[in-house]
Coordinates of C-alpha atoms (C1' of nucleotides) in Angstrom, one line a residue:
Chain A
M1 CA -14.6 8.5 -10.2
N2 CA -13.8 11.7 -8.5
I3 CA -11.4 11.5 -5.5
F4 CA -13.3 14.3 -3.8
H5 CA -16.4 12.1 -3.8
L6 CA -14.4 9.5 -1.9
E7 CA -13.4 12.2 0.6
V8 CA -17.1 13.0 1.0
L9 CA -17.9 9.3 1.6
A10 CA -15.2 9.1 4.2
A11 CA -16.5 12.3 5.9
V12 CA -20.0 10.9 6.1
A13 CA -18.7 7.7 7.6
E14 CA -16.8 9.7 10.1
Y15 CA -19.4 12.2 11.1
G16 CA -22.5 10.0 10.8
T17 CA -24.8 12.4 8.9
F18 CA -24.8 14.1 5.5
S19 CA -25.4 17.4 7.3
D20 CA -22.5 17.2 9.6
A21 CA -20.2 16.0 6.9
A22 CA -21.3 18.9 4.8
I23 CA -20.5 21.4 7.5
N24 CA -17.0 19.9 8.0
L25 CA -16.3 19.8 4.3
E26 CA -17.7 23.3 3.8
I27 CA -20.1 22.3 1.1
S28 CA -23.9 22.0 1.0
Q29 CA -25.8 19.0 2.3
S30 CA -27.3 18.5 -1.1
A31 CA -23.7 18.3 -2.6
V32 CA -22.9 15.5 -0.1
S33 CA -26.1 13.7 -1.0
R34 CA -25.4 13.8 -4.7
A35 CA -21.7 12.8 -4.3
V36 CA -22.6 9.7 -2.4
A37 CA -25.4 8.9 -4.9
S38 CA -23.0 9.5 -7.8
L39 CA -20.5 6.9 -6.3
E40 CA -23.4 4.4 -5.8
A41 CA -24.6 4.9 -9.4
E42 CA -21.1 4.4 -10.8
L43 CA -20.4 1.3 -8.7
G44 CA -23.9 -0.1 -8.9
V45 CA -24.2 -1.0 -5.2
P46 CA -25.5 0.9 -2.2
L47 CA -22.6 2.1 0.0
M48 CA -24.8 3.6 2.8
T49 CA -28.1 3.2 4.4
R50 CA -29.7 6.5 5.5
G51 CA -32.8 8.1 6.9
R52 CA -33.8 10.3 9.8
F53 CA -31.1 8.5 11.8
G54 CA -28.3 9.7 9.6
A55 CA -26.1 7.5 7.5
K56 CA -24.2 4.2 8.0
L57 CA -22.0 2.2 5.7
T58 CA -23.4 -1.0 4.3
P59 CA -21.2 -4.1 4.4
V60 CA -19.9 -3.5 0.9
G61 CA -19.5 0.2 1.8
E62 CA -17.2 -0.9 4.7
R63 CA -15.1 -2.8 2.3
V64 CA -15.0 0.0 -0.2
I65 CA -14.2 2.7 2.4
G66 CA -10.9 0.9 3.4
H67 CA -9.6 1.2 -0.2
S68 CA -11.0 4.8 -0.4
R69 CA -9.0 5.9 2.6
K70 CA -5.9 4.6 1.1
I71 CA -6.6 6.5 -2.1
L72 CA -7.0 9.7 0.0
D73 CA -3.7 9.0 1.7
L74 CA -2.0 8.6 -1.7
K75 CA -3.6 11.8 -3.0
E76 CA -2.0 13.5 0.0
Q77 CA 1.3 12.1 -1.0
I78 CA 0.8 13.3 -4.6
D79 CA 0.0 16.8 -3.2
Y80 CA 3.1 16.6 -1.0
E81 CA 5.3 15.8 -4.0
A82 CA 3.8 18.7 -5.9
N83 CA 4.3 21.1 -3.0
L84 CA 7.8 19.8 -2.4
E85 CA 8.6 20.4 -6.1
K86 CA 7.2 24.0 -5.9
G87 CA 9.1 24.6 -2.7
L88 CA 12.4 23.4 -4.3
Y89 CA 12.0 25.0 -7.6
N90 CA 14.8 27.4 -8.3
S91 CA 16.2 26.8 -4.8
R92 CA 19.8 25.9 -4.0
L93 CA 21.7 23.6 -1.8
R94 CA 25.2 24.7 -0.6
I95 CA 27.2 21.8 0.8
S96 CA 30.6 22.1 2.5
S97 CA 32.6 19.0 3.3
F98 CA 35.9 17.8 4.5
R99 CA 37.9 16.2 1.7
S100 CA 37.4 12.4 1.8
A101 CA 33.6 12.7 2.3
A102 CA 33.6 15.3 -0.5
T103 CA 35.5 12.9 -2.7
H104 CA 33.9 9.6 -1.9
L105 CA 30.5 10.0 -0.3
L106 CA 28.9 13.0 -1.8
P107 CA 29.3 12.8 -5.6
A108 CA 27.0 9.8 -6.2
N109 CA 24.5 11.1 -3.7
I110 CA 24.4 14.5 -5.3
A111 CA 23.8 12.8 -8.6
R112 CA 20.9 10.8 -7.2
F113 CA 19.5 13.9 -5.6
R114 CA 19.7 16.0 -8.7
K115 CA 18.0 13.2 -10.7
Q116 CA 14.9 13.6 -8.5
F117 CA 15.2 17.4 -8.1
P118 CA 16.9 18.7 -11.2
H119 CA 15.9 22.3 -10.4
V120 CA 17.9 22.5 -7.2
E121 CA 21.3 24.0 -7.8
V122 CA 23.9 22.2 -5.7
T123 CA 27.3 23.6 -4.9
L124 CA 30.0 21.7 -3.0
A125 CA 32.9 23.4 -1.2
E126 CA 35.8 21.4 0.2
L127 CA 36.8 22.7 3.6
D128 CA 38.4 21.3 6.7
P129 CA 35.9 20.7 9.6
A130 CA 36.7 24.0 11.3
G131 CA 36.0 25.7 8.0
V132 CA 32.8 23.8 7.5
E133 CA 31.6 24.9 11.0
Q134 CA 32.5 28.5 10.3
S135 CA 30.8 28.5 6.9
L136 CA 27.6 27.1 8.6
R137 CA 27.8 29.9 11.2
E138 CA 28.2 32.5 8.5
G139 CA 25.2 31.3 6.6
Q140 CA 27.4 30.5 3.6
T141 CA 26.6 26.8 3.8
D142 CA 23.3 25.0 4.1
L143 CA 24.6 21.6 5.0
G144 CA 28.0 20.5 6.2
L145 CA 29.7 17.1 6.3
I146 CA 31.9 16.9 9.4
P147 CA 33.2 14.3 11.8
L148 CA 31.0 13.7 14.9
P149 CA 30.4 14.4 17.7
R150 CA 30.0 18.2 17.5
S151 CA 29.0 21.0 19.8
E152 CA 25.3 21.7 20.4
E153 CA 25.2 24.7 18.3
F154 CA 24.8 22.2 15.4
K155 CA 22.1 19.8 14.7
T156 CA 23.7 16.6 13.3
W157 CA 22.8 13.2 11.8
E158 CA 25.2 10.3 11.5
I159 CA 25.7 9.5 7.8
A160 CA 28.4 7.0 7.7
R161 CA 31.2 5.3 9.6
D162 CA 34.7 5.1 8.3
E163 CA 37.2 2.7 9.8
Y164 CA 40.7 3.9 10.7
V165 CA 43.0 1.4 9.0
V166 CA 46.7 0.6 9.2
L167 CA 48.7 0.9 6.0
L168 CA 51.9 -1.2 6.0
P169 CA 54.7 -1.3 3.4
K170 CA 55.4 -4.3 1.3
S171 CA 57.4 -6.9 3.3
E172 CA 58.5 -10.6 3.2
P173 CA 56.7 -12.3 4.9
P174 CA 53.6 -10.1 4.6
P175 CA 52.3 -8.8 8.0
P176 CA 49.8 -11.0 9.9
K177 CA 46.2 -10.7 8.9
T178 CA 45.3 -9.6 12.5
L179 CA 47.6 -7.1 14.1
T180 CA 48.6 -6.9 17.7
W181 CA 49.8 -3.8 19.5
D182 CA 53.3 -5.5 19.6
D183 CA 53.2 -5.9 15.8
L184 CA 52.7 -2.1 15.5
S185 CA 55.5 -1.3 17.9
A186 CA 58.0 -2.3 15.1
Y187 CA 56.9 0.7 13.0
S188 CA 57.4 4.4 12.8
F189 CA 54.0 6.1 12.1
I190 CA 52.9 8.7 9.6
L191 CA 49.8 10.4 10.9
F192 CA 47.2 12.4 8.9
N193 CA 47.1 16.0 10.0
Y194 CA 43.5 16.7 8.8
A195 CA 40.0 16.6 10.2
E196 CA 41.1 15.7 13.7
C197 CA 42.6 12.4 12.6
T198 CA 45.9 12.7 14.4
S199 CA 44.3 13.5 17.8
A200 CA 41.8 10.7 17.3
V201 CA 44.5 8.1 16.7
R202 CA 46.7 9.3 19.6
D203 CA 43.7 9.3 21.9
H204 CA 42.8 5.8 20.8
W205 CA 46.2 4.1 21.4
S206 CA 46.5 6.1 24.7
R207 CA 43.2 4.7 25.8
W208 CA 44.6 1.2 25.3
G209 CA 47.8 2.0 27.2
Q210 CA 49.9 2.1 24.0
S211 CA 52.4 4.7 22.6
F212 CA 54.1 4.5 19.2
D213 CA 56.8 6.4 17.4
V214 CA 55.4 9.1 15.1
A215 CA 57.9 10.0 12.4
Y216 CA 55.7 12.3 10.3
V217 CA 52.5 14.2 10.5
I218 CA 51.4 15.0 6.9
K219 CA 48.4 17.0 5.6
E220 CA 48.1 15.2 2.2
D221 CA 46.5 11.8 2.2
S222 CA 47.9 10.8 -1.2
T223 CA 51.4 11.8 0.1
I224 CA 50.9 9.5 3.1
V225 CA 49.9 6.6 0.9
S226 CA 53.0 7.1 -1.3
M227 CA 55.3 7.3 1.7
V228 CA 54.0 4.0 3.0
A229 CA 54.5 2.5 -0.5
Q230 CA 58.1 3.6 -0.4
G231 CA 58.7 2.0 2.9
L232 CA 59.1 5.2 4.9
G233 CA 56.8 4.0 7.6
A234 CA 53.3 2.8 8.5
A235 CA 50.2 5.0 8.5
I236 CA 46.9 5.1 10.4
L237 CA 44.1 7.0 8.8
P238 CA 40.5 6.6 7.7
R239 CA 39.9 4.2 4.9
L240 CA 38.1 6.7 2.7
A241 CA 41.0 9.1 3.0
A242 CA 43.4 6.4 2.0
L243 CA 41.6 5.5 -1.2
P244 CA 42.8 4.6 -3.8
I245 CA 45.3 2.3 -2.1
P246 CA 48.0 0.9 -4.4
A247 CA 48.8 -2.8 -4.7
G248 CA 52.1 -2.5 -2.9
V249 CA 50.5 -1.5 0.4
H250 CA 49.0 -3.8 3.0
V251 CA 45.8 -2.8 4.7
R252 CA 45.0 -4.0 8.2
S253 CA 42.6 -3.2 11.0
L254 CA 43.9 -1.8 14.2
P255 CA 44.1 -4.3 17.1
I256 CA 41.1 -2.5 18.6
R257 CA 39.1 -0.9 15.9
L258 CA 38.5 2.8 15.6
N259 CA 35.8 4.4 13.5
R260 CA 35.4 8.0 12.4
V261 CA 31.7 8.9 12.5
I262 CA 30.8 11.1 9.5
G263 CA 27.9 13.4 10.1
A264 CA 25.7 15.9 8.3
A265 CA 25.2 19.1 10.2
I266 CA 23.2 22.3 10.1
L267 CA 22.9 25.2 12.6
A268 CA 20.7 24.0 15.4
S269 CA 18.9 27.4 15.4
T270 CA 17.9 27.1 11.7
P271 CA 15.0 24.9 10.6
P272 CA 16.3 22.9 7.6
A273 CA 15.2 24.1 4.2
P274 CA 13.2 21.6 2.0
A275 CA 16.3 21.0 -0.1
V276 CA 18.3 20.1 2.9
R277 CA 15.7 17.7 4.2
M278 CA 15.4 16.0 0.8
F279 CA 19.2 15.6 0.5
L280 CA 19.3 14.2 4.0
D281 CA 16.7 11.6 2.9
V282 CA 19.0 10.7 0.0
L283 CA 22.0 10.3 2.4
R284 CA 20.0 8.2 4.7
E285 CA 18.9 5.9 1.9
Q286 CA 22.5 5.5 0.9
G287 CA 23.3 4.4 4.4
K288 CA 20.5 1.9 4.2
F289 CA 21.8 0.4 1.0
A290 CA 25.3 0.3 2.3
A291 CA 24.3 -1.6 5.4
Chain B
M1 CA -8.9 15.1 -9.1
N2 CA -10.4 12.6 -11.5
I3 CA -9.1 9.0 -11.3
F4 CA -9.5 8.6 -15.0
H5 CA -7.0 11.5 -15.5
L6 CA -4.5 9.5 -13.5
E7 CA -5.2 6.5 -15.8
V8 CA -4.5 8.8 -18.8
L9 CA -1.2 9.9 -17.2
A10 CA -0.2 6.3 -16.6
A11 CA -1.1 5.4 -20.2
V12 CA 1.0 8.2 -21.7
A13 CA 3.9 7.2 -19.5
E14 CA 3.5 3.6 -20.7
Y15 CA 3.0 4.3 -24.5
G16 CA 5.2 7.3 -24.9
T17 CA 2.9 9.6 -26.9
F18 CA -0.4 11.2 -26.3
S19 CA -1.5 9.8 -29.6
D20 CA -0.8 6.2 -28.8
A21 CA -2.2 6.6 -25.3
A22 CA -5.4 8.0 -26.9
I23 CA -5.7 5.0 -29.2
N24 CA -5.3 2.6 -26.4
L25 CA -7.8 4.3 -24.1
E26 CA -10.2 4.8 -27.0
I27 CA -10.5 8.6 -26.5
S28 CA -9.3 11.4 -28.6
Q29 CA -5.7 12.8 -28.5
S30 CA -7.1 16.2 -27.4
A31 CA -8.8 14.6 -24.5
V32 CA -5.5 13.1 -23.4
S33 CA -3.8 16.4 -23.8
R34 CA -6.4 18.2 -21.7
A35 CA -6.4 15.5 -19.0
V36 CA -2.7 15.8 -18.5
A37 CA -2.9 19.6 -18.5
S38 CA -5.8 19.4 -16.0
L39 CA -3.6 17.4 -13.6
E40 CA -0.7 19.8 -14.0
A41 CA -2.9 22.8 -13.4
E42 CA -4.4 21.3 -10.3
L43 CA -1.0 20.3 -8.8
G44 CA 0.8 23.4 -10.1
V45 CA 3.8 21.4 -11.5
P46 CA 4.7 20.0 -14.9
L47 CA 4.3 16.2 -14.9
M48 CA 5.6 15.6 -18.4
T49 CA 7.8 17.2 -21.1
R50 CA 6.5 16.8 -24.6
G51 CA 7.0 17.8 -28.2
R52 CA 7.4 16.1 -31.5
F53 CA 9.3 13.3 -29.8
G54 CA 6.2 12.4 -27.7
A55 CA 6.0 12.7 -23.9
K56 CA 8.2 11.8 -21.0
L57 CA 7.7 12.2 -17.2
T58 CA 9.5 14.9 -15.4
P59 CA 11.3 13.9 -12.1
V60 CA 8.3 15.1 -10.1
G61 CA 6.1 13.3 -12.6
E62 CA 8.0 10.1 -11.8
R63 CA 7.3 10.5 -8.1
V64 CA 3.7 11.2 -8.7
I65 CA 3.1 8.3 -11.1
G66 CA 4.2 5.8 -8.4
H67 CA 1.3 7.0 -6.2
S68 CA -1.0 7.2 -9.2
R69 CA -0.5 3.6 -10.1
K70 CA -1.4 2.6 -6.6
I71 CA -4.5 4.6 -6.7
L72 CA -5.5 2.8 -9.9
D73 CA -4.9 -0.5 -8.2
L74 CA -7.1 0.5 -5.3
K75 CA -9.8 1.7 -7.8
E76 CA -9.7 -1.8 -9.3
Q77 CA -10.2 -3.3 -5.8
I78 CA -13.1 -1.0 -5.3
D79 CA -14.6 -2.2 -8.6
Y80 CA -13.9 -5.8 -7.6
E81 CA -15.8 -5.3 -4.3
A82 CA -18.7 -3.8 -6.1
N83 CA -18.8 -6.5 -8.7
L84 CA -18.5 -9.1 -6.0
E85 CA -21.5 -7.6 -4.2
K86 CA -23.5 -7.6 -7.3
G87 CA -22.6 -11.1 -8.0
L88 CA -23.5 -12.2 -4.5
Y89 CA -26.7 -10.3 -4.2
N90 CA -29.6 -12.6 -3.7
S91 CA -27.4 -15.6 -4.1
R92 CA -27.3 -18.5 -1.7
L93 CA -24.8 -20.8 -0.1
R94 CA -25.8 -24.3 0.8
I95 CA -23.4 -26.0 3.2
S96 CA -23.5 -29.6 4.3
S97 CA -21.3 -30.8 7.1
F98 CA -20.7 -33.7 9.4
R99 CA -21.8 -33.1 12.9
S100 CA -18.9 -31.8 15.0
A101 CA -17.7 -29.4 12.2
A102 CA -21.3 -28.3 11.9
T103 CA -21.5 -27.7 15.6
H104 CA -18.1 -26.2 16.4
L105 CA -16.4 -24.8 13.3
L106 CA -19.2 -23.4 11.1
P107 CA -21.5 -21.2 13.2
A108 CA -18.9 -18.5 14.0
N109 CA -17.6 -18.5 10.5
I110 CA -21.1 -18.3 9.0
A111 CA -21.8 -15.3 11.3
R112 CA -18.6 -13.6 10.1
F113 CA -19.4 -14.3 6.5
R114 CA -22.9 -12.9 6.8
K115 CA -21.7 -9.8 8.5
Q116 CA -19.8 -9.0 5.3
F117 CA -22.3 -10.4 2.8
P118 CA -25.7 -10.1 4.5
H119 CA -27.6 -10.7 1.2
V120 CA -26.3 -14.2 0.8
E121 CA -28.7 -16.8 2.2
V122 CA -26.8 -19.5 4.0
T123 CA -28.3 -22.9 4.8
L124 CA -26.5 -25.6 6.8
A125 CA -27.4 -29.3 6.6
E126 CA -25.9 -31.9 9.0
L127 CA -25.1 -35.1 7.1
D128 CA -22.6 -37.8 7.6
P129 CA -19.6 -37.7 5.1
A130 CA -21.2 -40.1 2.7
G131 CA -24.3 -38.0 2.7
V132 CA -22.3 -34.8 2.2
E133 CA -20.6 -36.4 -0.9
Q134 CA -23.9 -37.5 -2.3
S135 CA -25.5 -34.1 -1.8
L136 CA -22.6 -32.5 -3.6
R137 CA -23.0 -34.9 -6.5
E138 CA -26.7 -34.2 -6.7
G139 CA -26.2 -30.5 -6.8
Q140 CA -28.0 -30.0 -3.5
T141 CA -25.0 -28.7 -1.7
D142 CA -22.6 -25.9 -2.8
L143 CA -19.9 -26.6 -0.2
G144 CA -19.3 -29.6 2.0
L145 CA -17.3 -30.1 5.2
I146 CA -15.8 -33.6 5.2
P147 CA -12.7 -35.4 6.5
L148 CA -9.8 -35.6 4.1
P149 CA -8.4 -37.1 2.0
R150 CA -11.2 -37.6 -0.6
S151 CA -11.4 -38.9 -4.1
E152 CA -10.5 -36.8 -7.0
E153 CA -14.1 -36.2 -8.0
F154 CA -13.9 -33.5 -5.3
K155 CA -11.8 -30.4 -5.1
T156 CA -10.8 -29.9 -1.5
W157 CA -9.1 -27.5 0.9
E158 CA -7.8 -28.3 4.3
I159 CA -9.6 -26.2 6.9
A160 CA -8.6 -27.5 10.3
R161 CA -7.0 -30.4 12.1
D162 CA -8.8 -32.1 15.0
E163 CA -6.8 -34.4 17.3
Y164 CA -8.1 -37.8 18.3
V165 CA -8.0 -37.8 22.1
V166 CA -8.4 -40.5 24.7
L167 CA -11.2 -40.0 27.2
L168 CA -10.6 -41.9 30.5
P169 CA -12.9 -42.3 33.5
K170 CA -12.1 -40.8 36.8
S171 CA -9.6 -42.8 38.8
E172 CA -7.2 -42.7 41.8
P173 CA -4.5 -42.1 41.1
P174 CA -5.4 -40.1 37.9
P175 CA -3.9 -41.6 34.7
P176 CA -0.4 -40.4 33.7
K177 CA -0.1 -37.1 31.8
T178 CA 1.5 -39.0 28.9
L179 CA 0.1 -42.3 27.9
T180 CA 1.9 -45.4 26.6
W181 CA 0.4 -48.1 24.6
D182 CA 0.7 -50.3 27.7
D183 CA -1.4 -47.9 29.7
L184 CA -4.1 -48.2 27.1
S185 CA -4.1 -52.0 27.2
A186 CA -5.8 -51.8 30.6
Y187 CA -9.0 -50.5 29.1
S188 CA -12.0 -51.6 27.0
F189 CA -12.7 -49.1 24.3
I190 CA -15.8 -47.3 23.1
L191 CA -15.3 -46.2 19.5
F192 CA -17.2 -43.5 17.6
N193 CA -19.2 -45.0 14.7
Y194 CA -19.4 -41.8 12.7
A195 CA -17.4 -40.0 9.9
E196 CA -14.9 -42.9 9.5
C197 CA -13.6 -42.5 13.1
T198 CA -13.7 -46.2 14.0
S199 CA -11.7 -47.2 11.0
A200 CA -9.2 -44.3 11.4
V201 CA -8.5 -45.4 15.0
R202 CA -8.2 -49.1 14.2
D203 CA -5.9 -48.3 11.3
H204 CA -3.8 -46.1 13.6
W205 CA -3.2 -48.6 16.4
S206 CA -2.6 -51.4 13.8
R207 CA 0.0 -49.2 12.1
W208 CA 1.9 -49.2 15.4
G209 CA 1.5 -52.9 16.0
Q210 CA -1.2 -52.5 18.7
S211 CA -4.6 -54.0 19.2
F212 CA -7.1 -53.2 21.9
D213 CA -10.4 -54.5 23.3
V214 CA -13.4 -52.8 21.7
A215 CA -16.4 -53.1 23.9
Y216 CA -18.8 -50.7 22.2
V217 CA -19.1 -48.9 18.9
I218 CA -21.5 -46.0 19.4
K219 CA -23.0 -43.5 16.9
E220 CA -23.7 -40.7 19.5
D221 CA -20.8 -38.7 20.7
S222 CA -22.6 -37.4 23.7
T223 CA -23.5 -41.0 24.7
I224 CA -19.8 -42.0 24.4
V225 CA -18.8 -39.2 26.8
S226 CA -21.5 -40.2 29.3
M227 CA -20.4 -43.8 29.2
V228 CA -16.8 -42.9 29.9
A229 CA -17.9 -40.7 32.8
Q230 CA -19.8 -43.6 34.2
G231 CA -16.8 -45.9 34.0
L232 CA -17.9 -48.1 31.2
G233 CA -14.7 -47.8 29.4
A234 CA -12.3 -45.4 27.6
A235 CA -13.0 -43.7 24.3
I236 CA -10.9 -42.5 21.4
L237 CA -12.5 -39.9 19.3
P238 CA -11.9 -36.4 17.8
R239 CA -11.6 -33.6 20.3
L240 CA -14.3 -31.6 18.6
A241 CA -16.7 -34.5 18.7
A242 CA -16.1 -35.0 22.4
L243 CA -16.9 -31.4 23.3
P244 CA -18.2 -30.4 25.8
I245 CA -16.2 -32.7 28.1
P246 CA -17.5 -33.0 31.7
A247 CA -15.1 -32.5 34.6
G248 CA -15.2 -36.1 35.6
V249 CA -13.4 -37.3 32.5
H250 CA -9.7 -37.2 31.8
V251 CA -8.4 -36.2 28.4
R252 CA -5.1 -37.4 27.1
S253 CA -3.3 -37.6 23.8
L254 CA -2.6 -40.9 22.2
P255 CA 0.9 -42.3 22.6
I256 CA 1.4 -41.5 18.9
R257 CA -0.9 -38.6 17.9
L258 CA -3.6 -39.0 15.3
N259 CA -5.3 -36.1 13.6
R260 CA -8.5 -35.9 11.6
V261 CA -8.1 -33.5 8.7
I262 CA -11.2 -31.5 8.1
G263 CA -11.7 -30.2 4.6
A264 CA -14.0 -28.1 2.6
A265 CA -15.0 -29.7 -0.7
I266 CA -16.8 -28.9 -3.9
L267 CA -17.3 -31.0 -7.1
A268 CA -14.1 -30.8 -9.0
S269 CA -16.0 -30.3 -12.2
T270 CA -17.8 -27.2 -11.0
P271 CA -16.1 -23.9 -10.8
P272 CA -16.8 -22.5 -7.4
A273 CA -19.5 -19.8 -7.2
P274 CA -18.6 -16.4 -5.8
A275 CA -20.3 -17.1 -2.5
V276 CA -18.3 -20.3 -2.2
R277 CA -15.1 -18.5 -2.8
M278 CA -15.8 -15.8 -0.4
F279 CA -16.8 -18.3 2.3
L280 CA -13.6 -20.3 1.7
D281 CA -11.7 -17.0 2.3
V282 CA -13.5 -16.6 5.7
L283 CA -12.6 -20.2 6.6
R284 CA -9.0 -19.7 5.7
E285 CA -8.8 -16.5 7.8
Q286 CA -10.2 -18.5 10.7
G287 CA -7.4 -21.0 10.3
K288 CA -4.9 -18.1 10.2
F289 CA -6.1 -16.7 13.4
A290 CA -6.2 -20.1 15.1
A291 CA -2.6 -20.7 14.1
Chain C
dA1 C1' -50.3 17.6 16.8
dA2 C1' -46.5 20.6 16.1
dT3 C1' -41.7 21.0 15.6
dT4 C1' -37.3 19.5 14.4
dT5 C1' -33.9 17.2 11.8
dC6 C1' -32.6 14.1 8.5
dT7 C1' -32.1 13.0 3.2
dA8 C1' -33.7 13.5 -1.8
dT9 C1' -34.9 16.2 -5.5
dT10 C1' -35.9 20.3 -8.6
dC11 C1' -34.3 24.4 -10.5
dG12 C1' -31.0 27.3 -12.6
dC13 C1' -26.4 28.1 -13.1
dT14 C1' -21.4 27.1 -13.5
dT15 C1' -17.7 24.1 -14.4
dT16 C1' -15.7 20.2 -16.5
dC17 C1' -15.1 17.2 -20.2
dC18 C1' -15.4 15.6 -24.8
dG19 C1' -14.8 15.2 -30.1
dC20 C1' -14.0 17.7 -34.2
dA21 C1' -11.2 20.6 -36.6
dT22 C1' -7.2 23.0 -37.0
dA23 C1' -2.9 25.7 -35.7
dG24 C1' 1.9 25.3 -34.7
dA25 C1' 6.2 23.0 -34.2
dT26 C1' 9.5 19.6 -35.5
dA27 C1' 11.3 15.3 -37.5
dT28 C1' 11.6 12.8 -41.8
dC29 C1' 11.7 12.1 -46.6
dC30 C1' 12.7 13.2 -51.4
Chain D
dG1 C1' 15.1 23.3 -49.4
dG2 C1' 10.4 22.1 -49.8
dA3 C1' 6.9 18.8 -49.0
dT4 C1' 5.1 15.5 -46.0
dA5 C1' 4.2 13.2 -41.7
dT6 C1' 3.5 13.2 -36.9
dC7 C1' 3.5 15.1 -32.6
dT8 C1' 0.9 18.4 -29.0
dA9 C1' -2.1 22.6 -28.0
dT10 C1' -6.3 25.1 -28.5
dG11 C1' -10.9 27.0 -30.1
dC12 C1' -15.6 25.8 -30.7
dG13 C1' -19.8 23.9 -29.4
dG14 C1' -22.4 20.5 -27.1
dA15 C1' -23.0 17.1 -23.4
dA16 C1' -22.3 15.8 -18.8
dA17 C1' -21.2 16.7 -14.1
dG18 C1' -21.4 19.5 -10.1
dC19 C1' -23.0 23.1 -7.2
dG20 C1' -26.1 26.1 -3.8
dA21 C1' -30.7 27.5 -2.8
dA22 C1' -35.1 26.1 -2.0
dT23 C1' -38.2 22.8 -0.9
dA24 C1' -40.6 18.1 -0.5
dG25 C1' -41.0 14.0 2.2
dA26 C1' -40.2 11.0 6.1
dA27 C1' -39.5 10.0 10.8
dA28 C1' -37.9 11.2 15.5
dT29 C1' -38.6 14.3 19.2
dT30 C1' -41.1 17.4 22.0

DNA sequence: AATTTCTATTCGCTTTCCGCATAGATATCC
DNA sequence: GGATATCTATGCGGAAAGCGAATAGAAATT
């Protein structure tokens, strides 16, 4: 059975006559006639009645055409996959990302992407968010991972949410499971001077009428985790940035939770390349599985 | 694109070599090689890698094969519809049914069935349930509509449920919306001497420790409805049997509801013919829509 | 009755598909 | 290292399928 013959059958059903179907398909009327006859011969049942009035599906033809249309849809999807592959072949995808997304979110997704599209060359640059933005503007980056929201010069998609957690040093008794603002007032804080985390934390506790002692503002997330482990203070930073968290450190949620929204971004003025669109699909599927 | 070529691709993916796929499809190895090459040429992408080790799908081949398998499934469904049509052509379906199912359930369903299968000749005989059973035994009926349950000599399917309702004559004030057994004790009853209705009703009120005056036992449902309208008593009978119910008669549920289960039946020893199976599908769909 | 419009079929040609035979490459065996 | 086995790719020739142009036949329209 030839899929084009199914397309002919569908066209006759839609246009009502062999002649009109022929015009629309840009083949001759006799080709239409023989295509339908060929299907009927192969299946052994009449799919259409026809005469001077044109052509109409028989009852069994109605049942067959439903399946035929689905076959034509699937053929379109096969063509789409082939065209996508041709469009992606020997293309590249340059990703820039701030550190914890680069470390924790991207590697597995890049692996899954490359398994489907092995001919796309993927590069990953770790930059702070301002650097990601600049690289996008300069055309050095195809897709950036940055915190949201962002200005309208970028088109963005939310990819993940990362909770700001409180890291507390080992203590007897251990800190309560659920922290209050009063519990936090006992600590000096080490804040994370990266990807707008310090300002996000200060804005958050200000919004709830709180203010806490900030003893350090540190750029290195691993350093922050070590300092907490050594009892130098408590820290508030995104969970992904804190990973891996050693056993001697307690992790708690803030009294009122704060999330960092991680987004994928391109320049709003640039239509996304096929590789970008396919990678965004992979990222979205990841979010779906994580949910 | 030729659907058989998709079948070849699927076979190679399954068996791992062109040679093994050829053996299983009962074509030559060179035909397999050219079928796969033909698909690749048409789509413009390589679907398989191959060599002395045999053949494996490429990543785009993996994506394409998913759609291809669905196309093959749909082709099977098209073949099934064609074979069904051939099997049904010039066949007949002889239905026997007790009266109210014959009057109310079957006509619309027979119409829907014949719209899909216009070459099946359908006959409908109205018989009481014992007559339906006998006609099935004698091979004069292909499918019977009878109350359930039934003996194991029949294979049955539940098709519908029909509530036994109380018909009450016009009165001032009208009878309460919800009847109690006490309410019923005020009436003489007219019972329906058809399709085991009388015994079903007597069994029901006995099961609940009740017993009521039975003034008449009548075979004609329309006569029963008239007698109630004229104030000769109350009636208990299946709702379908009572239709159409005139305005001057009140319809109420029994204090404890009773349903008649209407089933479709064939002889257990006889595999159902294609026409029977298709008609059962139509009856099941009706139940689905009614739900 | 003539004309128009629909589908079916013939003719001749092109394209596609197939099996047989074999070339070429590579893994396995001795 | 050479012989053998096993895989896929391709040439050849024939059969089958598909196509457009032309035309036959039937039925609706004018």
